mmCIF file of C-alpha atoms in Angstrom:
data_model
loop_
_atom_site.group_PDB
_atom_site.id
_atom_site.type_symbol
_atom_site.label_atom_id
_atom_site.label_comp_id
_atom_site.label_asym_id
_atom_site.label_seq_id
_atom_site.Cartn_x
_atom_site.Cartn_y
_atom_site.Cartn_z
ATOM 1 C CA MET A 1 168.882 74.653 126.371
ATOM 2 C CA ASN A 2 164.874 74.856 127.758
ATOM 3 C CA LEU A 3 161.862 76.193 126.040
ATOM 4 C CA SER A 4 162.887 79.513 127.071
ATOM 5 C CA GLU A 5 166.122 80.057 125.869
ATOM 6 C CA ARG A 6 165.063 78.239 122.856
ATOM 7 C CA ASP A 7 162.218 80.648 122.313
ATOM 8 C CA LYS A 8 164.603 83.432 122.037
ATOM 9 C CA LEU A 9 166.334 82.019 118.957
ATOM 10 C CA TYR A 10 163.589 82.335 116.278
ATOM 11 C CA ASN A 11 160.520 84.028 118.018
ATOM 12 C CA TRP A 12 159.611 87.519 117.588
ATOM 13 C CA HIS A 13 156.891 88.361 120.443
ATOM 14 C CA PRO A 14 154.355 91.203 120.665
ATOM 15 C CA TYR A 15 154.790 94.587 122.441
ATOM 16 C CA THR A 16 158.125 93.533 122.955
ATOM 17 C CA GLN A 17 162.060 94.881 122.905
ATOM 18 C CA HIS A 18 163.839 92.232 122.624
ATOM 19 C CA LYS A 19 167.036 93.722 123.092
ATOM 20 C CA THR A 20 166.009 94.613 126.750
ATOM 21 C CA ALA A 21 163.446 91.803 127.777
ATOM 22 C CA THR A 22 164.603 89.184 130.210
ATOM 23 C CA ASP A 23 163.758 85.507 129.414
ATOM 24 C CA PHE A 24 159.857 84.704 129.177
ATOM 25 C CA PRO A 25 158.292 81.751 131.256
ATOM 26 C CA ALA A 26 157.333 79.085 128.717
ATOM 27 C CA ILE A 27 153.838 77.932 129.374
ATOM 28 C CA VAL A 28 153.154 74.249 128.976
ATOM 29 C CA LYS A 29 149.703 73.711 131.094
ATOM 30 C CA GLY A 30 146.908 75.582 132.070
ATOM 31 C CA LYS A 31 143.468 74.813 133.825
ATOM 32 C CA ASP A 32 140.988 77.206 135.206
ATOM 33 C CA ALA A 33 142.604 80.232 136.420
ATOM 34 C CA LEU A 34 146.169 78.552 136.675
ATOM 35 C CA LEU A 35 149.121 78.116 134.594
ATOM 36 C CA TRP A 36 151.863 76.195 135.323
ATOM 37 C CA ASP A 37 155.702 77.135 133.337
ATOM 38 C CA GLU A 38 158.248 74.099 132.438
ATOM 39 C CA ASN A 39 159.823 74.440 135.805
ATOM 40 C CA ASP A 40 156.301 73.551 137.442
ATOM 41 C CA LYS A 41 156.210 76.990 138.678
ATOM 42 C CA GLU A 42 152.361 78.158 139.247
ATOM 43 C CA TYR A 43 150.994 81.331 138.315
ATOM 44 C CA ILE A 44 147.123 83.229 138.402
ATOM 45 C CA ASP A 45 146.096 84.181 135.471
ATOM 46 C CA ALA A 46 144.547 87.313 136.444
ATOM 47 C CA ILE A 47 143.862 89.215 133.191
ATOM 48 C CA ALA A 48 142.383 85.839 131.289
ATOM 49 C CA SER A 49 145.287 85.855 129.258
ATOM 50 C CA TRP A 50 144.611 89.082 127.781
ATOM 51 C CA TRP A 51 141.078 89.185 128.539
ATOM 52 C CA VAL A 52 140.050 85.931 126.613
ATOM 53 C CA ASN A 53 139.507 83.178 128.802
ATOM 54 C CA PRO A 54 136.659 83.781 131.213
ATOM 55 C CA TYR A 55 136.035 80.321 131.408
ATOM 56 C CA GLY A 56 139.076 79.246 132.509
ATOM 57 C CA HIS A 57 141.936 77.461 130.836
ATOM 58 C CA SER A 58 141.344 73.819 129.579
ATOM 59 C CA ASN A 59 137.556 74.173 129.701
ATOM 60 C CA GLN A 60 136.132 70.719 128.678
ATOM 61 C CA VAL A 61 132.709 72.230 127.738
ATOM 62 C CA ILE A 62 134.773 74.242 124.941
ATOM 63 C CA ALA A 63 137.306 71.067 124.315
ATOM 64 C CA ASP A 64 134.305 68.902 123.694
ATOM 65 C CA ALA A 65 132.685 70.954 121.033
ATOM 66 C CA ILE A 66 135.903 71.702 119.146
ATOM 67 C CA TYR A 67 136.595 68.095 118.961
ATOM 68 C CA GLU A 68 133.189 67.083 117.701
ATOM 69 C CA GLN A 69 133.298 69.720 115.596
ATOM 70 C CA LEU A 70 137.308 69.055 114.309
ATOM 71 C CA THR A 71 136.023 65.197 113.821
ATOM 72 C CA THR A 72 132.864 66.696 111.879
ATOM 73 C CA LEU A 73 133.841 69.572 109.719
ATOM 74 C CA GLU A 74 137.126 71.609 110.534
ATOM 75 C CA HIS A 75 136.772 74.288 107.971
ATOM 76 C CA VAL A 76 134.762 75.208 104.830
ATOM 77 C CA LEU A 77 134.998 78.145 102.786
ATOM 78 C CA PHE A 78 132.752 81.125 103.742
ATOM 79 C CA GLY A 79 132.865 82.530 100.412
ATOM 80 C CA GLY A 80 129.406 81.213 98.131
ATOM 81 C CA PHE A 81 129.074 78.457 100.931
ATOM 82 C CA THR A 82 127.458 78.219 104.421
ATOM 83 C CA HIS A 83 127.011 75.948 107.319
ATOM 84 C CA ASP A 84 125.419 74.876 110.322
ATOM 85 C CA LYS A 85 127.534 76.549 112.942
ATOM 86 C CA ALA A 86 127.612 79.420 111.151
ATOM 87 C CA VAL A 87 123.951 79.760 111.288
ATOM 88 C CA LEU A 88 123.395 78.589 114.752
ATOM 89 C CA LEU A 89 125.960 81.244 116.117
ATOM 90 C CA ALA A 90 124.643 84.087 114.508
ATOM 91 C CA GLU A 91 120.734 82.874 115.567
ATOM 92 C CA LYS A 92 122.087 82.657 119.181
ATOM 93 C CA LEU A 93 124.185 85.953 118.549
ATOM 94 C CA MET A 94 120.531 87.778 117.834
ATOM 95 C CA THR A 95 119.187 86.752 121.207
ATOM 96 C CA ILE A 96 121.659 88.593 122.981
ATOM 97 C CA LEU A 97 122.700 91.356 121.060
ATOM 98 C CA PRO A 98 120.992 94.738 121.172
ATOM 99 C CA ALA A 99 117.834 94.687 119.327
ATOM 100 C CA ASN A 100 118.894 96.640 116.417
ATOM 101 C CA GLN A 101 121.794 94.484 115.366
ATOM 102 C CA LYS A 102 120.550 92.465 112.301
ATOM 103 C CA LYS A 103 123.624 91.527 110.452
ATOM 104 C CA LEU A 104 126.891 89.699 110.871
ATOM 105 C CA PHE A 105 130.139 89.602 109.362
ATOM 106 C CA TYR A 106 132.877 87.633 110.640
ATOM 107 C CA SER A 107 136.824 88.070 110.786
ATOM 108 C CA ASP A 108 139.988 86.870 112.813
ATOM 109 C CA ASN A 109 140.440 88.869 115.376
ATOM 110 C CA GLY A 110 139.502 92.634 117.442
ATOM 111 C CA SER A 111 141.667 94.511 114.834
ATOM 112 C CA THR A 112 139.660 92.903 111.639
ATOM 113 C CA ALA A 113 136.306 93.339 113.242
ATOM 114 C CA VAL A 114 137.200 97.251 113.645
ATOM 115 C CA GLU A 115 138.607 97.732 110.487
ATOM 116 C CA VAL A 116 135.790 95.904 108.777
ATOM 117 C CA ALA A 117 133.528 98.264 110.910
ATOM 118 C CA LEU A 118 135.316 101.276 109.351
ATOM 119 C CA LYS A 119 135.051 100.127 105.988
ATOM 120 C CA CYS A 120 131.569 99.886 105.880
ATOM 121 C CA ALA A 121 131.384 103.201 107.362
ATOM 122 C CA LEU A 122 132.998 104.934 104.754
ATOM 123 C CA GLN A 123 131.502 102.525 101.881
ATOM 124 C CA TYR A 124 128.165 103.136 102.964
ATOM 125 C CA ASN A 125 128.468 106.900 102.251
ATOM 126 C CA TYR A 126 130.539 106.286 99.003
ATOM 127 C CA ASN A 127 128.016 103.961 97.706
ATOM 128 C CA LYS A 128 125.260 106.551 98.206
ATOM 129 C CA GLY A 129 127.346 109.242 96.433
ATOM 130 C CA ILE A 130 128.033 111.045 99.791
ATOM 131 C CA LYS A 131 131.685 112.210 100.852
ATOM 132 C CA LYS A 132 132.256 111.562 104.120
ATOM 133 C CA THR A 133 136.003 110.183 105.112
ATOM 134 C CA LYS A 134 136.639 110.996 108.288
ATOM 135 C CA ILE A 135 136.050 109.340 111.685
ATOM 136 C CA ILE A 136 136.110 110.328 115.125
ATOM 137 C CA ALA A 137 137.455 108.695 118.289
ATOM 138 C CA PHE A 138 138.295 109.260 121.677
ATOM 139 C CA GLU A 139 141.652 110.235 123.051
ATOM 140 C CA ASP A 140 143.950 107.793 124.399
ATOM 141 C CA ALA A 141 141.666 104.878 122.422
ATOM 142 C CA PHE A 142 143.075 101.652 121.768
ATOM 143 C CA HIS A 143 141.088 99.809 118.552
ATOM 144 C CA GLY A 144 144.155 97.153 117.410
ATOM 145 C CA ASP A 145 147.104 97.280 115.191
ATOM 146 C CA THR A 146 145.806 97.294 111.646
ATOM 147 C CA PHE A 147 145.738 100.279 109.773
ATOM 148 C CA GLY A 148 142.389 101.403 110.461
ATOM 149 C CA ALA A 149 142.156 100.359 113.903
ATOM 150 C CA MET A 150 145.783 101.894 114.245
ATOM 151 C CA ALA A 151 144.177 105.038 112.911
ATOM 152 C CA SER A 152 141.803 105.153 115.376
ATOM 153 C CA SER A 153 143.860 104.373 118.119
ATOM 154 C CA GLY A 154 145.320 107.317 120.363
ATOM 155 C CA ILE A 155 148.375 105.858 121.882
ATOM 156 C CA SER A 156 151.001 107.801 120.246
ATOM 157 C CA PHE A 157 153.885 105.649 120.242
ATOM 158 C CA PHE A 158 152.076 102.356 119.029
ATOM 159 C CA THR A 159 151.265 104.697 116.045
ATOM 160 C CA GLU A 160 153.844 107.170 115.683
ATOM 161 C CA ALA A 161 155.954 105.549 112.778
ATOM 162 C CA PHE A 162 152.924 105.580 110.492
ATOM 163 C CA LYS A 163 151.262 109.047 111.170
ATOM 164 C CA GLY A 164 151.685 109.825 107.689
ATOM 165 C CA SER A 165 149.825 106.832 105.910
ATOM 166 C CA LEU A 166 146.186 106.424 108.336
ATOM 167 C CA LEU A 167 143.286 107.561 107.982
ATOM 168 C CA GLU A 168 142.318 111.312 108.891
ATOM 169 C CA VAL A 169 140.685 110.640 112.367
ATOM 170 C CA ILE A 170 139.919 113.609 114.951
ATOM 171 C CA ARG A 171 140.193 112.864 118.599
ATOM 172 C CA ILE A 172 137.959 114.136 121.221
ATOM 173 C CA PRO A 173 138.283 114.095 125.287
ATOM 174 C CA VAL A 174 137.251 111.121 126.975
ATOM 175 C CA PRO A 175 133.909 112.072 128.974
ATOM 176 C CA THR A 176 135.587 111.008 132.486
ATOM 177 C CA SER A 177 133.925 112.913 135.449
ATOM 178 C CA GLY A 178 133.839 116.431 135.176
ATOM 179 C CA ASN A 179 135.384 116.216 131.449
ATOM 180 C CA GLU A 180 131.571 115.397 130.262
ATOM 181 C CA GLU A 181 130.795 118.932 128.666
ATOM 182 C CA GLU A 182 133.968 119.738 126.874
ATOM 183 C CA SER A 183 133.956 116.158 125.306
ATOM 184 C CA LEU A 184 130.086 116.393 124.204
ATOM 185 C CA LYS A 185 130.776 120.005 122.916
ATOM 186 C CA ALA A 186 133.728 118.643 120.716
ATOM 187 C CA LEU A 187 131.899 115.627 119.235
ATOM 188 C CA HIS A 188 128.865 117.939 118.374
ATOM 189 C CA ASP A 189 130.959 120.557 116.818
ATOM 190 C CA LEU A 190 132.801 117.744 114.862
ATOM 191 C CA VAL A 191 129.387 116.197 113.249
ATOM 192 C CA SER A 192 127.701 119.255 112.390
ATOM 193 C CA THR A 193 130.456 119.619 109.889
ATOM 194 C CA ASN A 194 129.133 116.810 107.916
ATOM 195 C CA GLU A 195 132.668 115.389 107.198
ATOM 196 C CA TYR A 196 132.658 112.229 109.693
ATOM 197 C CA ALA A 197 131.719 108.903 108.866
ATOM 198 C CA ALA A 198 131.767 107.097 112.035
ATOM 199 C CA PHE A 199 132.335 107.864 116.076
ATOM 200 C CA ILE A 200 134.070 104.856 117.397
ATOM 201 C CA PHE A 201 134.757 104.053 121.254
ATOM 202 C CA GLU A 202 135.482 101.652 123.904
ATOM 203 C CA PRO A 203 132.097 101.892 125.750
ATOM 204 C CA LEU A 204 132.274 102.506 129.526
ATOM 205 C CA VAL A 205 136.087 101.077 129.907
ATOM 206 C CA GLN A 206 138.892 102.143 127.669
ATOM 207 C CA GLY A 207 141.300 98.958 128.205
ATOM 208 C CA ALA A 208 144.729 99.739 126.963
ATOM 209 C CA ALA A 209 144.450 103.265 128.621
ATOM 210 C CA GLY A 210 144.427 101.831 131.804
ATOM 211 C CA MET A 211 140.707 100.518 132.319
ATOM 212 C CA VAL A 212 139.728 104.120 132.092
ATOM 213 C CA MET A 213 135.998 104.357 132.778
ATOM 214 C CA TYR A 214 133.261 107.077 132.100
ATOM 215 C CA ARG A 215 129.331 106.875 132.490
ATOM 216 C CA PRO A 216 126.708 105.293 130.374
ATOM 217 C CA GLU A 217 124.502 108.449 130.513
ATOM 218 C CA VAL A 218 126.882 110.922 128.686
ATOM 219 C CA LEU A 219 127.583 107.800 126.143
ATOM 220 C CA ASP A 220 124.018 107.787 125.442
ATOM 221 C CA THR A 221 123.955 111.464 124.874
ATOM 222 C CA MET A 222 126.717 110.999 122.617
ATOM 223 C CA ILE A 223 125.422 108.090 120.395
ATOM 224 C CA LEU A 224 122.046 110.439 120.292
ATOM 225 C CA ILE A 225 124.067 113.336 118.488
ATOM 226 C CA CYS A 226 125.586 111.393 116.250
ATOM 227 C CA ASN A 227 122.351 109.536 115.074
ATOM 228 C CA GLN A 228 120.927 113.297 114.834
ATOM 229 C CA ASN A 229 123.799 114.138 112.542
ATOM 230 C CA ASN A 230 123.599 110.751 110.571
ATOM 231 C CA VAL A 231 127.144 109.577 112.059
ATOM 232 C CA PHE A 232 127.605 106.075 112.489
ATOM 233 C CA THR A 233 128.089 104.671 116.005
ATOM 234 C CA ILE A 234 130.812 101.984 116.341
ATOM 235 C CA ALA A 235 131.081 100.240 120.033
ATOM 236 C CA ASP A 236 134.438 98.682 119.997
ATOM 237 C CA GLU A 237 133.403 95.641 122.585
ATOM 238 C CA VAL A 238 136.499 93.610 121.758
ATOM 239 C CA MET A 239 137.367 93.740 125.631
ATOM 240 C CA THR A 240 134.053 94.702 127.510
ATOM 241 C CA GLY A 241 132.062 91.871 125.636
ATOM 242 C CA PHE A 242 130.592 88.672 127.044
ATOM 243 C CA GLY A 243 130.261 89.913 130.572
ATOM 244 C CA LYS A 244 133.467 91.779 131.810
ATOM 245 C CA THR A 245 131.276 95.059 132.802
ATOM 246 C CA GLY A 246 128.560 92.767 134.990
ATOM 247 C CA LYS A 247 126.049 92.716 131.756
ATOM 248 C CA THR A 248 126.582 90.869 128.513
ATOM 249 C CA PHE A 249 127.895 93.783 126.850
ATOM 250 C CA ALA A 250 128.996 97.394 127.953
ATOM 251 C CA THR A 251 126.574 98.817 125.433
ATOM 252 C CA ASP A 252 123.291 96.489 127.600
ATOM 253 C CA TYR A 253 123.696 99.627 130.000
ATOM 254 C CA LEU A 254 122.930 102.302 127.515
ATOM 255 C CA ILE A 255 119.370 103.198 126.257
ATOM 256 C CA ASN A 256 120.505 104.319 122.684
ATOM 257 C CA LYS A 257 122.173 101.461 121.001
ATOM 258 C CA PRO A 258 125.198 101.576 118.662
ATOM 259 C CA ASP A 259 124.989 101.475 114.834
ATOM 260 C CA MET A 260 128.095 98.527 114.822
ATOM 261 C CA MET A 261 129.313 96.268 117.253
ATOM 262 C CA CYS A 262 132.904 94.889 117.267
ATOM 263 C CA LEU A 263 133.401 91.635 119.156
ATOM 264 C CA SER A 264 136.443 89.012 119.604
ATOM 265 C CA LYS A 265 138.297 88.048 122.610
ATOM 266 C CA ALA A 266 136.239 86.182 125.163
ATOM 267 C CA LEU A 267 133.950 84.974 122.034
ATOM 268 C CA THR A 268 135.291 81.487 121.350
ATOM 269 C CA GLY A 269 136.827 81.495 125.312
ATOM 270 C CA GLY A 270 140.140 81.773 124.310
ATOM 271 C CA THR A 271 140.550 78.878 122.367
ATOM 272 C CA ILE A 272 140.407 79.653 118.697
ATOM 273 C CA PRO A 273 141.084 83.096 116.850
ATOM 274 C CA MET A 274 137.986 84.473 115.911
ATOM 275 C CA ALA A 275 135.865 88.048 115.610
ATOM 276 C CA ILE A 276 132.710 89.417 114.180
ATOM 277 C CA THR A 277 131.247 92.954 113.536
ATOM 278 C CA THR A 278 127.684 93.512 113.624
ATOM 279 C CA PHE A 279 125.652 95.879 111.427
ATOM 280 C CA THR A 280 122.308 97.268 111.648
ATOM 281 C CA GLN A 281 119.881 96.343 108.714
ATOM 282 C CA GLU A 282 119.956 99.849 107.325
ATOM 283 C CA ILE A 283 123.939 99.553 107.241
ATOM 284 C CA PHE A 284 123.406 96.368 105.105
ATOM 285 C CA ASP A 285 120.786 98.094 103.004
ATOM 286 C CA GLY A 286 123.655 100.379 101.884
ATOM 287 C CA PHE A 287 125.806 97.656 100.311
ATOM 288 C CA TYR A 288 122.470 95.647 99.039
ATOM 289 C CA ASP A 289 122.389 96.421 95.100
ATOM 290 C CA ASP A 290 122.238 95.404 91.508
ATOM 291 C CA ASP A 291 125.432 97.112 90.983
ATOM 292 C CA THR A 292 127.985 94.191 92.183
ATOM 293 C CA ASN A 293 130.624 97.015 92.707
ATOM 294 C CA LYS A 294 128.408 97.791 95.676
ATOM 295 C CA ALA A 295 129.267 94.869 97.511
ATOM 296 C CA LEU A 296 131.401 94.662 100.611
ATOM 297 C CA PHE A 297 134.415 93.400 99.270
ATOM 298 C CA HIS A 298 135.912 92.144 102.072
ATOM 299 C CA GLY A 299 136.905 89.019 103.523
ATOM 300 C CA HIS A 300 139.327 86.398 105.304
ATOM 301 C CA THR A 301 140.378 82.955 104.758
ATOM 302 C CA PHE A 302 139.318 81.509 107.784
ATOM 303 C CA THR A 303 136.116 83.529 107.795
ATOM 304 C CA ALA A 304 133.418 81.769 109.874
ATOM 305 C CA ASN A 305 135.683 78.954 110.202
ATOM 306 C CA PRO A 306 133.266 76.074 111.472
ATOM 307 C CA THR A 307 135.131 74.997 114.878
ATOM 308 C CA ALA A 308 135.531 78.581 116.201
ATOM 309 C CA CYS A 309 131.675 78.925 115.463
ATOM 310 C CA ALA A 310 131.816 75.470 117.657
ATOM 311 C CA ALA A 311 133.445 77.262 120.425
ATOM 312 C CA ALA A 312 131.481 80.444 120.023
ATOM 313 C CA LEU A 313 128.835 78.947 120.900
ATOM 314 C CA ALA A 314 129.857 76.359 124.056
ATOM 315 C CA SER A 315 131.347 79.579 125.505
ATOM 316 C CA ILE A 316 128.234 81.724 125.192
ATOM 317 C CA SER A 317 126.111 78.746 126.686
ATOM 318 C CA LEU A 318 128.753 78.592 129.448
ATOM 319 C CA LEU A 319 128.225 82.485 130.191
ATOM 320 C CA GLN A 320 124.545 81.886 130.262
ATOM 321 C CA THR A 321 124.817 79.435 132.907
ATOM 322 C CA GLU A 322 123.188 80.565 136.228
ATOM 323 C CA GLU A 323 126.759 79.557 137.818
ATOM 324 C CA MET A 324 129.022 81.754 135.724
ATOM 325 C CA GLN A 325 126.165 84.746 135.900
ATOM 326 C CA GLN A 326 126.926 84.182 140.115
ATOM 327 C CA ASN A 327 130.815 84.247 139.692
ATOM 328 C CA ILE A 328 130.619 87.721 138.017
ATOM 329 C CA VAL A 329 128.706 88.940 140.992
ATOM 330 C CA ARG A 330 130.985 87.032 143.316
ATOM 331 C CA ILE A 331 134.026 88.650 141.833
ATOM 332 C CA ASN A 332 132.663 92.233 141.387
ATOM 333 C CA GLN A 333 131.555 92.027 145.336
ATOM 334 C CA SER A 334 135.247 91.014 146.156
ATOM 335 C CA HIS A 335 136.763 93.704 143.924
ATOM 336 C CA LEU A 336 134.492 96.197 145.762
ATOM 337 C CA VAL A 337 135.776 94.912 149.183
ATOM 338 C CA PHE A 338 139.040 94.871 148.302
ATOM 339 C CA GLU A 339 138.794 98.722 146.820
ATOM 340 C CA GLU A 340 137.166 99.870 150.020
ATOM 341 C CA LYS A 341 140.634 98.739 151.676
ATOM 342 C CA ILE A 342 143.245 99.672 149.078
ATOM 343 C CA LYS A 343 141.742 103.257 148.254
ATOM 344 C CA LEU A 344 143.204 104.351 151.567
ATOM 345 C CA HIS A 345 146.478 103.494 151.187
ATOM 346 C CA PRO A 346 149.057 106.238 150.715
ATOM 347 C CA MET A 347 150.719 104.837 147.399
ATOM 348 C CA VAL A 348 147.397 104.803 146.015
ATOM 349 C CA LYS A 349 145.750 107.499 143.822
ATOM 350 C CA THR A 350 142.594 106.225 142.594
ATOM 351 C CA THR A 351 140.734 103.139 141.944
ATOM 352 C CA ARG A 352 138.136 101.856 140.239
ATOM 353 C CA VAL A 353 135.962 99.069 139.564
ATOM 354 C CA LEU A 354 133.393 97.836 136.814
ATOM 355 C CA GLY A 355 131.827 94.266 136.852
ATOM 356 C CA VAL A 356 135.295 91.694 137.139
ATOM 357 C CA ILE A 357 137.486 94.798 136.062
ATOM 358 C CA LEU A 358 139.227 96.505 138.622
ATOM 359 C CA ALA A 359 142.118 98.698 138.300
ATOM 360 C CA LEU A 360 143.782 101.082 140.634
ATOM 361 C CA GLU A 361 146.382 104.195 139.767
ATOM 362 C CA ILE A 362 149.580 103.914 142.210
ATOM 363 C CA VAL A 363 151.198 107.429 142.894
ATOM 364 C CA SER A 364 154.088 108.241 140.887
ATOM 365 C CA GLU A 365 156.071 111.484 140.165
ATOM 366 C CA GLY A 366 155.396 112.759 136.844
ATOM 367 C CA GLN A 367 153.992 111.117 133.999
ATOM 368 C CA GLU A 368 154.610 107.110 133.962
ATOM 369 C CA SER A 369 155.093 105.932 130.522
ATOM 370 C CA TYR A 370 153.318 102.584 129.333
ATOM 371 C CA TYR A 371 156.410 100.717 129.693
ATOM 372 C CA GLY A 372 157.945 102.791 132.150
ATOM 373 C CA THR A 373 160.228 101.585 135.066
ATOM 374 C CA MET A 374 157.672 101.541 137.625
ATOM 375 C CA ARG A 375 155.478 99.351 134.871
ATOM 376 C CA ASN A 376 158.329 96.891 134.790
ATOM 377 C CA LYS A 377 159.394 96.512 138.046
ATOM 378 C CA LEU A 378 155.926 95.858 138.707
ATOM 379 C CA TYR A 379 155.316 93.318 136.348
ATOM 380 C CA ASN A 380 158.637 91.527 137.242
ATOM 381 C CA PHE A 381 157.513 91.484 140.950
ATOM 382 C CA PHE A 382 153.626 89.738 140.096
ATOM 383 C CA ILE A 383 155.654 87.401 137.846
ATOM 384 C CA GLU A 384 157.674 86.517 140.697
ATOM 385 C CA ASN A 385 155.162 85.932 143.001
ATOM 386 C CA GLY A 386 153.383 83.954 140.774
ATOM 387 C CA VAL A 387 150.344 86.284 139.586
ATOM 388 C CA ILE A 388 150.095 87.173 135.751
ATOM 389 C CA LEU A 389 148.963 91.381 135.699
ATOM 390 C CA ARG A 390 150.444 93.646 133.120
ATOM 391 C CA PRO A 391 150.532 97.126 134.489
ATOM 392 C CA VAL A 392 149.581 99.926 132.129
ATOM 393 C CA GLY A 393 152.259 102.417 133.392
ATOM 394 C CA ASN A 394 151.316 103.147 136.957
ATOM 395 C CA ILE A 395 147.824 101.296 136.725
ATOM 396 C CA VAL A 396 147.215 97.937 138.273
ATOM 397 C CA TYR A 397 144.016 96.117 136.789
ATOM 398 C CA VAL A 398 142.480 92.561 137.485
ATOM 399 C CA LEU A 399 140.231 90.987 135.214
ATOM 400 C CA PRO A 400 140.391 87.200 136.117
ATOM 401 C CA PRO A 401 138.457 84.200 134.761
ATOM 402 C CA TYR A 402 134.903 84.259 135.919
ATOM 403 C CA ILE A 403 135.940 80.547 137.585
ATOM 404 C CA ILE A 404 138.578 81.948 139.606
ATOM 405 C CA SER A 405 138.507 80.904 142.892
ATOM 406 C CA ASP A 406 137.908 83.420 146.536
ATOM 407 C CA LEU A 407 141.430 82.108 147.662
ATOM 408 C CA GLN A 408 143.046 82.994 144.302
ATOM 409 C CA LEU A 409 141.392 86.151 144.537
ATOM 410 C CA GLU A 410 142.777 86.928 147.552
ATOM 411 C CA LYS A 411 146.409 85.939 146.731
ATOM 412 C CA VAL A 412 146.083 88.309 143.935
ATOM 413 C CA TYR A 413 144.855 91.514 145.998
ATOM 414 C CA ALA A 414 147.289 90.267 148.882
ATOM 415 C CA THR A 415 150.019 90.271 146.035
ATOM 416 C CA ILE A 416 148.782 93.768 144.922
ATOM 417 C CA GLU A 417 149.311 94.933 148.667
ATOM 418 C CA LYS A 418 153.089 93.687 148.472
ATOM 419 C CA ALA A 419 154.071 95.222 145.277
ATOM 420 C CA LEU A 420 152.570 99.041 146.923
ATOM 421 C CA GLU A 421 155.433 98.773 149.375
ATOM 422 C CA ILE A 422 158.392 98.155 146.762
ATOM 423 C CA VAL A 423 157.336 101.112 144.492
#
């Protein structure tokens, strides 16, 4: 049996109905923007493997940093100890985060970063003797698969089976073009009740919803409304962070900054699972007390893993190089050129671009489901043609590694054009 066949014997894959799933390509090697399967077929990784590999596969700078750390100190518990890489990473992040962010809490992935933020928002109020137990989120949001993160998400089939076991979360409309006033009013009406601990959002781009985008100006106003009503704001930058939107963080487009930020995915360049939740000093001070019971009793075995911290330091150093910043601009300009061309196609309903993110909505009859017929047909077509893209319903998006070549980008665009002829 080959690897794909052996995989089916024991492995349970994410977001997969195995009864109807086909064999999965077995990837055995990766370099830069390319992956190769066990049959030596080449694929362009046009979504940076779920948005985590902006500097490409098998990046030598990150690999060297990991190797050096593994041969020095691979792991030490962070409960009661610290180490140089956690200190260095915190110091480095403080130079690129919004100035109001003062404290970091390490965890394992995007969901846990969100979980920590939500728990802190709720416990902060509990510590102060204030009853605020509800959360505000956007419709169609996606914040992860752990219970708090899942409760804050709005994609129903992910959460339907668990509705009776979740935090109370009220969702408001996304402030897309023409919908801003309705969204602002909904937020204002909720925060004025004094029942809500936090408002969580994906800043400027809702990834899993199909790269739905909205303007920074309206988010600025929303944060201001929350500030005026003592409701914490949580920016889930798990997808948008580290250059995806053209700036280091999507919140860099804002005047008003969030109280908390959730970071993961590209944090370590796609090498080692790691996440960070960042906080203002005010939030940290809400746990700083002579009463031990007011501490944040949350932790993970691999919290602040030294090897992951070393990978993150190397990744941030790569992001800050002139070459990588120029690559981000180059990809954005390439996307804009393709957008001008493709938006005139009769099968294209809408297009949008921000930073290295390109999305286009394909004309369809009725509402396309997340894993519907069109999506599956498109996905299989892309894989057959050596391009890794994961459409969301009838939304096709490109979010490539920053080191993708112009020639590889052209192949991605050409494959999308061909796909429009089969839907």
